[in-house]
Amino acid sequence: MRTTPVIAIHGGAGTISAAALSAGAAQAYHEALHAILHAARASLLGGASALDAVCLAVEMLEDCPLFNAGHGAVFTHAGTHELDAAVMNGADLRAGAIACVSRIRRPVRAARAVMEDGAHVLLAGAGAEAFARERGLEMVEPSYFSTEARRAQLAQAQGAGRVVLDHDGAASAAAAPLDEGRKFGTVGAVALDLQGHLAAATSTGGMTNKRVGRVGDSPLIGAGTYADDKRAAVSCTGSGEMFIRAAAAYDVCARMRYAGQSLAQAAQAVVMQTLPSIGGSGGLIAIDRNGNVCMPFNTDGMYRGHARGTEAPQTAIHR
Ligand code: ASP
């Protein structure tokens, strides 16, 4: 029996600034999310694997400067970029990730190459870049990732002396419907394919003004990204340190497995109880093997959307 395919994507969570809430900006986000859902859904309906669909969606999100991943990534304290990404295939629990890279155009492709190579799960820094170059992946100058909006965000964060999540605290009021300095701008995708397989992918520039060498939850399997055909596929966005401490993505699957919770119960508990109890803010997107979609967040908003079968894709930013 063939499963109805489902794709869900996110472009970060954070604080909504009323001043930043221009209709035009919100529309740009909705249009970008719609275009990506349409493309990923078409590939799933055409028989693509969940893994292919999440990689396609995340590549498109990486290429879109509205989101803090790939082009448009945030700056470190030193004014550089350090990108992290991960993929996981629910059918066989294979996973690949890269961290702290600044020259790989599409970090999620490198994460997938690590997974397919199979020798390791996580490569970081210069070694990850050498691996990507060997695999023939497209390399760019680090300046490719820079945008003026992110530079302004760095100046603002440094002025305030804090490390901020991408969509938290606007760099410019016109830039985004969520407050840009107080938003988590990671991107991610989860999918269920026609064969009933699940996959998850996440990619990020991390946090504005982060210390050089800092690695967040996104590339850590079990923290920001996890997929298991028997439970769910999960991609997180938020204050990475707390997601790591909570093993957030895996905890959703563990609650389903050991406590018999539904996807909705498990995801709600992680996002609304466990994470806030240690000061964690953000959200996640998840799909279970029956195609249930859950996208909880404990911030004011999260750029998100999903598409099921041939139904019209739905996108949302606020509650
Ligand atoms: N979770 C990401 C990190 O900590 C940030 C984000 O979601 O925007 O690197």
Short mmCIF file of C-alpha atoms and ligand atoms in Angstrom, two decimals, residues 68 84 165-166 183-186 204 206-207 214 216-218 236-241, ligand 1:
data_model
loop_
_atom_site.label_atom_id
_atom_site.label_comp_id
_atom_site.label_asym_id
_atom_site.label_seq_id
_atom_site.Cartn_x
_atom_site.Cartn_y
_atom_site.Cartn_z
CA ASN A 68 19.65 32.00 8.16
CA ASP A 84 26.19 23.59 10.35
CA LEU A 165 19.06 33.76 17.56
CA ASP A 166 18.44 34.83 14.04
CA LYS A 183 14.37 34.83 15.68
CA PHE A 184 16.00 31.46 15.24
CA GLY A 185 16.72 31.34 11.54
CA THR A 186 17.67 27.76 11.05
CA THR A 204 21.88 26.81 9.87
CA GLY A 206 23.85 29.35 13.94
CA MET A 207 23.44 32.34 16.22
CA ARG A 214 30.62 27.19 18.59
CA GLY A 216 24.73 24.30 17.86
CA ASP A 217 22.13 21.58 17.92
CA SER A 218 21.38 21.51 14.19
CA CYS A 236 14.46 21.76 15.43
CA THR A 237 15.12 25.49 15.61
CA GLY A 238 15.90 27.51 18.69
CA SER A 239 18.48 28.15 21.38
CA GLY A 240 20.81 25.34 20.36
CA GLU A 241 22.55 24.84 23.67
N1 ASP B 1 19.37 26.08 16.64
C1 ASP B 1 20.30 26.94 15.94
C2 ASP B 1 21.60 26.97 16.66
O1 ASP B 1 21.59 27.02 17.88
C3 ASP B 1 19.83 28.33 15.78
C4 ASP B 1 18.52 28.49 15.10
O2 ASP B 1 17.65 27.63 15.23
O3 ASP B 1 18.34 29.51 14.42
O4 ASP B 1 22.62 27.02 16.02
#
